[in-house]
Amino acid sequence: MTASPPQETPDSDDDASLPCVLAFNASDPSGAGGQAADALAIASVGAHVLSVVTGAYARDTAEIFDHFSLDDEAVSEQARAILEDVPVQVIKVGFAGDPENLAAIAEVATDYADVPVVAYMPNLSWWNENQIESYQDAFRELILPQTTVLVGNHSTLWRWLLPDWTGDRSPTARDIARAASEVGVPYTLVTGIPLPEHFIENVLSSPTAVMVTEKFERFDAVFAGAGDTLSAALAALLASGTDLASATTEALSYLDRCLDGGFRPGMGHVVPDRLFWAQPESDDEEDEAAPDDGDITSAFEFPPHDTKH
């Protein structure tokens, strides 16, 4: 592999830019996950997304019907074109679609070895078993050795990284982190660990220590896009210079607020409101004087949505 090319950094206040995250992910027409989740979450926590599209889902808010992968050369060319122009602080790997695209992403990450990688493993139960196995094997071999932080749901990571687990108890976050560390992952963020009394736990762990643990009350709703939202927010916070423990705590808090403000745009699952902070806090703010008839904005007033869990 060739060394990463030199990238100029703006040296004046006038040219100062937001930290940038290079995000590999699929297009999601429902807006629940994929590139839509990356763009909104990364912008919401103060960074700029450089989107590399790996393919497209055919899905609605209830389920994924299919996925169409882009050619690996198309994925590589997208990434290298923008990397020649813009310095990136973090690489975020979402759903790549197939092993060939994972190989292309791994080559890019290798050439930019100093850039941290946040890798997210989604629930792939909508896919057929052979595709899941092929994808996860490639992810383990190609992406995990270059991953700084692995993010995933407890159930998904357990069945992937510890398929032969025979303990009387469920594996802990440290058990999963140890399994990930065997292929080079220093930190693993395990989400959705079931707790009694309608709570869940989210744990950032290394193979030797638990670094962050956050407990949240479980929402009475099924969400789509939560994992992409969390991993994108974490990547953006790391890109801004926040240390890993603080970035994890802030990203989890951000996700909790997104889920609390979640809405149901269709007949399926609830979508996180990644722009919850932009909604009016009370009806009092709407009691202002109406604009003059000549004000064009009067024709484009968007009322806040109703939260429907």
Coordinates of N, CA and C in Angstrom, one line a residue, residues 16-246:
A16 N -10.9 28.3 8.6 CA -11.2 27.2 9.5 C -12.4 26.4 9.1
S17 N -12.4 25.1 9.2 CA -13.5 24.3 8.8 C -13.9 23.4 10.0
L18 N -15.1 22.7 9.8 CA -15.6 21.7 10.8 C -14.7 20.5 10.7
P19 N -14.6 19.7 11.7 CA -13.9 18.4 11.6 C -14.8 17.5 10.7
C20 N -14.1 16.6 9.9 CA -14.7 15.9 8.9 C -14.7 14.4 9.2
V21 N -15.8 13.7 8.9 CA -15.9 12.3 9.1 C -16.2 11.7 7.7
L22 N -15.3 10.7 7.3 CA -15.6 10.0 6.0 C -16.4 8.8 6.4
A23 N -17.7 8.8 5.8 CA -18.7 7.8 6.2 C -19.0 6.9 5.1
F24 N -18.7 5.6 5.2 CA -19.1 4.6 4.2 C -20.5 4.0 4.7
N25 N -21.5 4.1 3.8 CA -22.8 3.5 4.2 C -23.7 3.4 3.0
A26 N -24.8 2.7 3.1 CA -25.7 2.6 2.1 C -26.8 3.7 2.1
S27 N -27.4 3.9 0.9 CA -28.5 4.9 0.8 C -29.7 4.2 1.4
D28 N -30.5 4.9 2.2 CA -31.7 4.3 2.8 C -32.8 5.2 2.5
P29 N -33.8 4.8 1.6 CA -34.9 5.7 1.2 C -35.8 6.0 2.4
S30 N -35.8 5.2 3.4 CA -36.7 5.5 4.6 C -36.2 6.6 5.4
G31 N -34.9 6.9 5.3 CA -34.3 7.9 6.2 C -34.0 7.4 7.6
A32 N -34.3 6.2 7.8 CA -34.1 5.6 9.2 C -32.6 5.4 9.5
G33 N -31.9 4.9 8.6 CA -30.5 4.6 8.8 C -29.6 5.0 7.6
G34 N -28.5 4.3 7.4 CA -27.7 4.5 6.3 C -27.1 5.9 6.2
Q35 N -26.9 6.5 5.0 CA -26.3 7.8 4.8 C -27.2 8.9 5.4
A36 N -28.5 8.7 5.5 CA -29.3 9.8 6.1 C -29.0 9.9 7.5
A37 N -28.9 8.8 8.2 CA -28.6 8.8 9.7 C -27.2 9.4 9.9
D38 N -26.3 9.0 9.1 CA -24.9 9.5 9.2 C -24.9 11.1 9.1
A39 N -25.5 11.5 8.0 CA -25.4 13.0 7.7 C -26.1 13.8 8.8
L40 N -27.3 13.4 9.3 CA -28.0 14.2 10.3 C -27.3 14.1 11.7
A41 N -26.8 12.9 12.1 CA -26.2 12.8 13.4 C -24.9 13.5 13.4
I42 N -24.1 13.3 12.4 CA -22.8 14.0 12.3 C -22.9 15.5 12.3
A43 N -23.8 16.0 11.6 CA -24.0 17.5 11.6 C -24.6 17.9 12.9
S44 N -25.4 17.2 13.5 CA -26.0 17.6 14.8 C -25.0 17.8 15.9
V45 N -24.0 17.0 15.9 CA -23.0 17.1 17.0 C -21.8 17.9 16.6
G46 N -21.9 18.6 15.4 CA -20.9 19.6 15.1 C -19.7 19.2 14.2
A47 N -20.0 18.2 13.3 CA -18.9 17.9 12.3 C -19.5 17.8 10.9
H48 N -18.7 17.6 9.9 CA -19.1 17.6 8.5 C -18.9 16.2 8.0
V49 N -20.0 15.6 7.3 CA -19.9 14.3 6.8 C -19.4 14.3 5.3
L50 N -18.5 13.4 5.0 CA -18.1 13.1 3.6 C -18.7 11.8 3.3
S51 N -19.8 11.7 2.5 CA -20.5 10.5 2.3 C -20.0 9.7 1.2
V52 N -19.7 8.5 1.4 CA -19.3 7.5 0.4 C -20.4 6.4 0.3
V53 N -21.2 6.4 -0.8 CA -22.3 5.5 -0.9 C -21.8 4.1 -1.3
T54 N -22.1 3.1 -0.6 CA -21.7 1.7 -0.9 C -22.8 0.9 -1.6
G55 N -24.0 1.4 -1.6 CA -25.1 0.7 -2.3 C -26.4 1.4 -1.9
A56 N -27.5 0.7 -2.1 CA -28.8 1.2 -1.8 C -29.7 0.1 -1.2
Y57 N -30.4 0.4 -0.2 CA -31.5 -0.5 0.3 C -32.7 -0.3 -0.5
A58 N -33.5 -1.4 -0.6 CA -34.9 -1.3 -1.0 C -35.6 -1.7 0.3
R59 N -36.2 -0.6 0.9 CA -36.8 -0.8 2.2 C -37.9 0.2 2.5
D60 N -38.7 -0.1 3.5 CA -39.6 0.9 4.1 C -39.2 1.0 5.6
T61 N -40.1 1.7 6.3 CA -39.8 1.8 7.8 C -40.0 0.6 8.6
A62 N -40.6 -0.5 8.0 CA -40.9 -1.7 8.7 C -39.8 -2.8 8.5
E63 N -39.3 -2.9 7.2 CA -38.3 -3.9 6.9 C -37.5 -3.6 5.7
I64 N -36.4 -4.4 5.6 CA -35.5 -4.3 4.5 C -35.8 -5.4 3.6
F65 N -36.1 -5.1 2.3 CA -36.5 -6.1 1.3 C -35.3 -6.6 0.5
D66 N -34.3 -5.7 0.3 CA -33.2 -6.1 -0.5 C -32.1 -5.0 -0.4
H67 N -30.9 -5.3 -0.9 CA -29.8 -4.3 -1.0 C -29.1 -4.5 -2.3
F68 N -28.7 -3.4 -2.9 CA -28.0 -3.4 -4.2 C -26.6 -2.7 -4.0
S69 N -25.6 -3.5 -4.1 CA -24.2 -3.0 -3.8 C -23.7 -2.3 -5.1
L70 N -23.0 -1.2 -4.8 CA -22.2 -0.6 -5.9 C -20.9 -1.4 -6.1
D71 N -20.4 -1.2 -7.3 CA -19.1 -1.9 -7.6 C -18.0 -1.3 -6.7
D72 N -17.1 -2.2 -6.3 CA -16.0 -1.8 -5.3 C -15.2 -0.7 -5.9
E73 N -15.0 -0.7 -7.2 CA -14.2 0.4 -7.8 C -14.9 1.8 -7.6
A74 N -16.2 1.8 -7.7 CA -17.0 3.0 -7.5 C -16.9 3.5 -6.1
V75 N -16.9 2.5 -5.1 CA -16.7 2.9 -3.7 C -15.4 3.5 -3.5
S76 N -14.3 2.8 -4.0 CA -13.0 3.3 -3.8 C -12.7 4.7 -4.4
E77 N -13.3 4.9 -5.6 CA -13.0 6.1 -6.3 C -13.7 7.3 -5.6
Q78 N -14.9 7.0 -5.1 CA -15.6 8.1 -4.3 C -14.7 8.5 -3.1
A79 N -14.2 7.5 -2.4 CA -13.4 7.9 -1.2 C -12.1 8.6 -1.5
R80 N -11.4 8.1 -2.5 CA -10.1 8.6 -2.8 C -10.2 10.0 -3.4
A81 N -11.3 10.3 -4.2 CA -11.5 11.6 -4.7 C -11.6 12.6 -3.7
I82 N -12.4 12.4 -2.6 CA -12.6 13.4 -1.6 C -11.4 13.4 -0.7
L83 N -10.7 12.3 -0.4 CA -9.6 12.3 0.4 C -8.4 13.1 -0.2
E84 N -8.3 13.2 -1.5 CA -7.3 14.0 -2.1 C -7.5 15.5 -1.8
D85 N -8.7 15.8 -1.4 CA -9.1 17.2 -1.3 C -9.3 17.7 0.2
V86 N -9.9 16.8 1.0 CA -10.3 17.2 2.3 C -9.6 16.3 3.4
P87 N -9.0 16.9 4.4 CA -8.5 16.1 5.5 C -9.6 15.5 6.3
V88 N -9.5 14.3 6.8 CA -10.5 13.7 7.6 C -9.9 13.3 8.9
Q89 N -10.8 13.4 10.0 CA -10.3 13.1 11.3 C -10.7 11.7 11.8
V90 N -11.8 11.2 11.2 CA -12.3 9.9 11.6 C -12.9 9.2 10.4
I91 N -12.8 7.9 10.2 CA -13.5 7.1 9.2 C -14.6 6.3 9.9
K92 N -15.8 6.4 9.4 CA -16.9 5.6 10.0 C -17.4 4.6 8.9
V93 N -17.4 3.3 9.3 CA -17.8 2.2 8.4 C -19.2 1.7 8.9
G94 N -20.2 1.9 8.0 CA -21.5 1.4 8.2 C -21.7 0.1 7.4
F95 N -22.8 0.0 6.7 CA -23.1 -1.2 5.9 C -22.4 -1.1 4.5
A96 N -21.5 -2.0 4.2 CA -20.8 -1.9 2.9 C -21.4 -2.7 1.8
G97 N -22.3 -3.7 2.1 CA -23.0 -4.4 1.1 C -22.5 -5.8 0.7
D98 N -21.1 -5.9 0.6 CA -20.5 -7.1 0.2 C -19.1 -7.2 0.5
P99 N -18.4 -8.3 0.5 CA -17.0 -8.4 0.9 C -16.1 -7.6 0.0
E100 N -16.4 -7.5 -1.3 CA -15.6 -6.7 -2.2 C -15.5 -5.3 -1.8
N101 N -16.6 -4.7 -1.4 CA -16.6 -3.3 -0.9 C -15.9 -3.2 0.4
L102 N -16.0 -4.2 1.3 CA -15.2 -4.2 2.5 C -13.7 -4.2 2.2
A103 N -13.3 -4.9 1.2 CA -11.9 -4.9 0.8 C -11.5 -3.5 0.3
A104 N -12.3 -2.9 -0.4 CA -12.0 -1.5 -0.9 C -11.9 -0.6 0.3
I105 N -12.8 -0.6 1.2 CA -12.7 0.2 2.4 C -11.5 -0.1 3.2
A106 N -11.1 -1.3 3.4 CA -9.9 -1.7 4.1 C -8.7 -1.1 3.5
E107 N -8.6 -1.1 2.1 CA -7.5 -0.5 1.4 C -7.4 1.0 1.7
V108 N -8.5 1.7 1.7 CA -8.5 3.1 2.0 C -8.0 3.3 3.4
A109 N -8.6 2.6 4.4 CA -8.2 2.7 5.8 C -6.7 2.4 6.0
T110 N -6.2 1.5 5.3 CA -4.8 1.2 5.4 C -3.9 2.3 4.9
D111 N -4.3 2.9 3.8 CA -3.5 4.1 3.3 C -3.6 5.3 4.2
Y112 N -4.6 5.4 5.0 CA -4.8 6.5 6.0 C -4.8 5.9 7.4
A113 N -3.7 5.2 7.7 CA -3.6 4.4 8.9 C -3.7 5.2 10.2
D114 N -3.3 6.5 10.1 CA -3.4 7.4 11.3 C -4.8 7.9 11.6
V115 N -5.7 7.6 10.8 CA -7.1 8.1 11.0 C -7.9 7.0 11.8
P116 N -8.4 7.3 12.9 CA -9.2 6.3 13.7 C -10.4 5.8 12.9
V117 N -10.8 4.6 13.1 CA -11.9 4.0 12.4 C -13.0 3.6 13.5
V118 N -14.2 4.1 13.3 CA -15.4 3.6 14.0 C -16.2 2.7 13.1
A119 N -16.3 1.4 13.5 CA -17.0 0.4 12.7 C -18.2 -0.1 13.3
Y120 N -19.3 -0.1 12.6 CA -20.6 -0.5 13.1 C -21.1 -1.8 12.4
M121 N -21.4 -2.8 13.3 CA -22.0 -4.0 12.7 C -23.5 -4.0 13.0
P122 N -24.3 -3.9 12.0 CA -25.8 -3.9 12.1 C -26.3 -5.3 12.3
N123 N -27.6 -5.3 12.6 CA -28.4 -6.6 12.6 C -28.6 -6.9 11.2
L124 N -28.2 -8.1 10.7 CA -28.3 -8.5 9.3 C -29.3 -9.6 9.2
S125 N -30.2 -9.8 10.1 CA -31.2 -10.9 10.1 C -32.1 -10.9 8.9
W126 N -32.2 -9.7 8.2 CA -33.0 -9.7 7.0 C -32.4 -10.4 5.8
W127 N -31.1 -10.6 5.9 CA -30.3 -11.2 4.8 C -30.4 -12.7 4.9
N128 N -30.0 -13.4 3.8 CA -29.9 -14.9 3.9 C -28.6 -15.3 4.6
E129 N -28.6 -16.5 5.2 CA -27.6 -17.0 6.0 C -26.2 -17.0 5.4
N130 N -26.1 -17.4 4.1 CA -24.8 -17.4 3.4 C -24.3 -16.0 3.2
Q131 N -25.1 -15.0 2.9 CA -24.7 -13.7 2.8 C -24.2 -13.1 4.1
I132 N -24.9 -13.4 5.2 CA -24.5 -12.9 6.5 C -23.1 -13.4 6.8
E133 N -22.9 -14.7 6.7 CA -21.7 -15.4 7.0 C -20.5 -14.8 6.2
S134 N -20.7 -14.7 4.9 CA -19.7 -14.1 4.0 C -19.3 -12.7 4.4
Y135 N -20.3 -11.9 4.7 CA -20.1 -10.5 5.0 C -19.3 -10.4 6.4
Q136 N -19.8 -11.1 7.4 CA -19.2 -11.0 8.7 C -17.8 -11.6 8.7
D137 N -17.5 -12.6 7.9 CA -16.2 -13.2 7.8 C -15.2 -12.1 7.2
A138 N -15.7 -11.5 6.2 CA -14.9 -10.4 5.5 C -14.7 -9.2 6.5
F139 N -15.7 -8.9 7.2 CA -15.6 -7.7 8.1 C -14.6 -8.1 9.2
R140 N -14.6 -9.3 9.7 CA -13.7 -9.7 10.8 C -12.2 -9.7 10.2
E141 N -12.0 -10.2 9.0 CA -10.7 -10.3 8.5 C -10.1 -9.0 8.0
L142 N -11.0 -8.1 7.4 CA -10.5 -6.9 6.7 C -10.6 -5.6 7.5
I143 N -11.8 -5.5 8.2 CA -12.1 -4.2 8.8 C -11.7 -4.2 10.3
L144 N -12.0 -5.3 11.0 CA -11.7 -5.3 12.5 C -10.2 -5.0 12.8
P145 N -9.2 -5.6 12.0 CA -7.8 -5.3 12.4 C -7.5 -3.8 12.3
Q146 N -8.3 -3.0 11.6 CA -8.0 -1.6 11.5 C -9.0 -0.7 12.3
T147 N -9.9 -1.4 13.1 CA -10.9 -0.7 13.8 C -10.4 -0.2 15.1
T148 N -10.7 1.1 15.4 CA -10.4 1.7 16.7 C -11.5 1.4 17.7
V149 N -12.8 1.6 17.3 CA -14.0 1.3 18.2 C -15.0 0.5 17.4
L150 N -15.3 -0.6 17.8 CA -16.4 -1.4 17.2 C -17.7 -1.2 18.0
V151 N -18.8 -0.9 17.2 CA -20.1 -0.6 17.8 C -21.1 -1.6 17.4
G152 N -21.9 -2.1 18.3 CA -22.9 -3.1 17.9 C -23.8 -3.5 19.1
N153 N -25.0 -4.0 18.8 CA -25.9 -4.5 19.8 C -25.4 -5.7 20.4
H154 N -25.7 -5.9 21.7 CA -25.2 -7.0 22.5 C -25.5 -8.4 21.8
S155 N -26.7 -8.5 21.4 CA -27.1 -9.8 20.7 C -26.4 -10.0 19.4
T156 N -26.3 -9.0 18.6 CA -25.6 -9.1 17.3 C -24.1 -9.5 17.5
L157 N -23.4 -8.7 18.4 CA -22.0 -9.0 18.6 C -21.7 -10.3 19.2
W158 N -22.6 -10.7 20.1 CA -22.5 -12.0 20.8 C -22.5 -13.2 19.8
R159 N -23.6 -13.1 18.9 CA -23.7 -14.2 18.0 C -22.7 -14.2 16.9
W160 N -22.1 -13.1 16.6 CA -21.0 -13.0 15.6 C -19.7 -13.4 16.1
L161 N -19.3 -12.7 17.3 CA -17.9 -12.9 17.8 C -17.8 -14.1 18.7
L162 N -18.9 -14.5 19.3 CA -18.8 -15.6 20.3 C -19.9 -16.7 19.9
P163 N -19.8 -17.2 18.7 CA -20.9 -18.2 18.3 C -20.9 -19.5 19.1
D164 N -19.8 -19.8 19.7 CA -19.7 -21.1 20.4 C -19.9 -20.9 21.9
W165 N -20.4 -19.7 22.3 CA -20.5 -19.4 23.8 C -21.4 -20.4 24.5
T166 N -20.9 -21.0 25.5 CA -21.6 -22.1 26.2 C -21.8 -21.8 27.7
G167 N -21.5 -20.6 28.1 CA -21.6 -20.2 29.5 C -23.1 -20.2 30.0
D168 N -23.3 -20.4 31.3 CA -24.6 -20.4 31.9 C -25.2 -19.0 31.8
R169 N -24.4 -17.9 31.7 CA -24.8 -16.6 31.7 C -24.5 -16.0 30.3
S170 N -25.2 -14.9 30.0 CA -24.9 -14.2 28.7 C -23.5 -13.6 28.8
P171 N -22.8 -13.5 27.7 CA -21.4 -12.9 27.7 C -21.5 -11.4 28.1
T172 N -20.6 -10.9 28.9 CA -20.5 -9.5 29.3 C -19.9 -8.7 28.1
A173 N -19.9 -7.4 28.3 CA -19.3 -6.5 27.3 C -17.8 -6.8 27.3
R174 N -17.2 -7.1 28.4 CA -15.7 -7.4 28.4 C -15.5 -8.7 27.7
D175 N -16.4 -9.7 27.8 CA -16.2 -11.0 27.0 C -16.2 -10.7 25.5
I176 N -17.2 -9.8 25.1 CA -17.2 -9.5 23.7 C -16.0 -8.7 23.3
A177 N -15.6 -7.7 24.1 CA -14.4 -6.9 23.8 C -13.2 -7.8 23.7
R178 N -13.0 -8.8 24.5 CA -11.9 -9.7 24.4 C -11.9 -10.5 23.1
A179 N -13.1 -10.9 22.7 CA -13.2 -11.6 21.4 C -12.8 -10.7 20.2
A180 N -13.2 -9.4 20.3 CA -12.9 -8.4 19.3 C -11.4 -8.1 19.3
S181 N -10.8 -8.1 20.5 CA -9.4 -7.8 20.6 C -8.5 -8.8 20.0
E182 N -9.0 -10.0 19.8 CA -8.2 -11.1 19.2 C -7.9 -10.8 17.8
V183 N -8.7 -10.0 17.1 CA -8.4 -9.6 15.7 C -8.0 -8.1 15.7
G184 N -7.6 -7.5 16.8 CA -7.0 -6.2 16.8 C -7.8 -5.0 17.2
V185 N -9.1 -5.2 17.7 CA -9.9 -4.1 18.1 C -9.6 -3.7 19.6
P186 N -9.2 -2.5 19.8 CA -8.8 -2.1 21.2 C -10.1 -1.8 22.0
Y187 N -11.1 -1.2 21.4 CA -12.3 -0.8 22.2 C -13.6 -1.3 21.5
T188 N -14.6 -1.7 22.3 CA -15.9 -2.2 21.8 C -17.0 -1.5 22.6
L189 N -17.9 -0.9 21.9 CA -19.1 -0.3 22.5 C -20.3 -1.3 22.3
V190 N -20.7 -1.9 23.4 CA -21.8 -2.9 23.3 C -23.1 -2.2 23.8
T191 N -24.1 -2.3 23.0 CA -25.3 -1.6 23.4 C -26.5 -2.6 23.6
G192 N -27.5 -2.1 24.3 CA -28.7 -2.9 24.4 C -28.6 -4.1 25.3
I193 N -27.7 -4.1 26.3 CA -27.6 -5.2 27.2 C -28.8 -5.2 28.2
P194 N -29.6 -6.3 28.2 CA -30.8 -6.3 29.0 C -30.5 -6.2 30.5
L195 N -31.3 -5.4 31.2 CA -31.2 -5.3 32.6 C -32.7 -5.5 33.2
P196 N -32.8 -5.8 34.5 CA -34.1 -5.9 35.1 C -34.9 -4.6 35.1
E197 N -36.1 -4.6 35.3 CA -37.0 -3.5 35.5 C -37.0 -2.5 34.3
H198 N -37.0 -3.1 33.1 CA -37.2 -2.3 31.9 C -36.1 -1.3 31.6
F199 N -34.9 -1.7 31.9 CA -33.7 -0.9 31.6 C -32.7 -1.7 30.7
I200 N -31.9 -0.9 30.0 CA -30.8 -1.5 29.2 C -29.5 -0.8 29.6
E201 N -28.4 -1.5 29.4 CA -27.1 -1.0 29.7 C -26.3 -0.9 28.4
N202 N -25.5 0.1 28.3 CA -24.5 0.3 27.2 C -23.1 0.4 27.7
V203 N -22.2 -0.4 27.2 CA -20.9 -0.4 27.9 C -19.8 -0.3 26.9
L204 N -18.9 0.6 27.1 CA -17.6 0.7 26.4 C -16.6 0.0 27.1
S205 N -15.9 -1.0 26.5 CA -15.0 -1.8 27.2 C -13.7 -2.1 26.3
S206 N -12.6 -2.2 27.0 CA -11.4 -2.8 26.4 C -11.4 -4.3 26.8
P207 N -10.4 -5.0 26.4 CA -10.3 -6.4 26.8 C -10.0 -6.5 28.3
T208 N -9.5 -5.5 28.9 CA -9.1 -5.6 30.3 C -10.0 -4.7 31.3
A209 N -10.7 -3.8 30.8 CA -11.4 -2.9 31.7 C -12.7 -2.3 31.1
V210 N -13.7 -2.1 31.9 CA -14.9 -1.4 31.5 C -14.6 0.1 31.7
M211 N -14.7 0.9 30.6 CA -14.4 2.3 30.6 C -15.6 3.2 30.8
V212 N -16.7 2.8 30.2 CA -18.0 3.6 30.4 C -19.1 2.7 30.5
T213 N -20.0 2.9 31.4 CA -21.3 2.2 31.5 C -22.4 3.2 31.7
E214 N -23.4 3.1 30.9 CA -24.6 4.0 31.0 C -25.9 3.2 30.9
K215 N -26.7 3.5 31.9 CA -28.0 2.8 31.9 C -29.1 3.7 31.5
F216 N -30.0 3.2 30.6 CA -31.2 4.0 30.2 C -32.4 3.1 30.3
E217 N -33.5 3.8 30.5 CA -34.8 3.2 30.5 C -35.2 2.7 29.1
R218 N -35.7 1.5 28.9 CA -36.1 1.0 27.6 C -37.3 1.7 27.1
F219 N -37.3 2.1 25.9 CA -38.5 2.7 25.3 C -39.5 1.6 24.8
D220 N -40.8 1.9 24.9 CA -41.8 0.9 24.4 C -42.0 1.2 23.0
A221 N -41.0 0.9 22.2 CA -41.1 1.1 20.7 C -40.0 0.3 20.0
V222 N -40.2 0.0 18.8 CA -39.2 -0.6 18.0 C -38.6 0.5 17.0
F223 N -37.3 0.7 17.1 CA -36.7 1.8 16.4 C -35.9 1.2 15.2
A224 N -35.8 2.0 14.1 CA -34.9 1.7 13.0 C -33.9 2.8 12.9
G225 N -32.6 2.5 12.8 CA -31.6 3.5 12.6 C -30.8 3.9 13.9
A226 N -31.1 3.2 15.0 CA -30.5 3.7 16.3 C -29.0 3.4 16.2
G227 N -28.5 2.3 15.7 CA -27.1 1.9 15.7 C -26.3 2.9 14.8
D228 N -26.8 3.2 13.6 CA -26.2 4.1 12.7 C -26.1 5.5 13.4
T229 N -27.1 5.9 14.1 CA -27.1 7.2 14.7 C -26.1 7.3 15.8
L230 N -26.0 6.2 16.6 CA -25.0 6.2 17.7 C -23.6 6.2 17.2
S231 N -23.3 5.3 16.2 CA -21.9 5.2 15.7 C -21.5 6.5 15.0
A232 N -22.4 7.1 14.2 CA -22.1 8.3 13.5 C -21.8 9.5 14.5
A233 N -22.6 9.6 15.6 CA -22.4 10.6 16.6 C -21.1 10.4 17.3
L234 N -20.8 9.2 17.6 CA -19.5 8.9 18.3 C -18.3 9.3 17.4
A235 N -18.4 8.9 16.1 CA -17.4 9.3 15.1 C -17.2 10.8 15.1
A236 N -18.3 11.5 15.0 CA -18.2 13.0 14.9 C -17.6 13.6 16.2
L237 N -18.0 13.1 17.3 CA -17.4 13.6 18.6 C -15.9 13.3 18.7
L238 N -15.5 12.1 18.3 CA -14.1 11.8 18.2 C -13.3 12.7 17.3
A239 N -14.0 13.0 16.1 CA -13.4 13.9 15.1 C -13.1 15.3 15.7
S240 N -14.0 15.7 16.6 CA -13.9 17.1 17.1 C -12.9 17.1 18.2
G241 N -12.2 16.0 18.6 CA -11.2 16.0 19.6 C -11.6 15.6 21.0
T242 N -12.9 15.2 21.1 CA -13.3 14.7 22.4 C -12.7 13.3 22.7
D243 N -12.3 13.1 24.0 CA -11.7 11.8 24.3 C -12.7 10.7 24.3
L244 N -12.3 9.5 24.2 CA -13.1 8.4 23.9 C -14.2 8.2 24.9
A245 N -13.9 8.2 26.2 CA -14.9 8.0 27.2 C -15.9 9.1 27.2
S246 N -15.5 10.4 27.1 CA -16.5 11.5 27.1 C -17.3 11.4 25.8

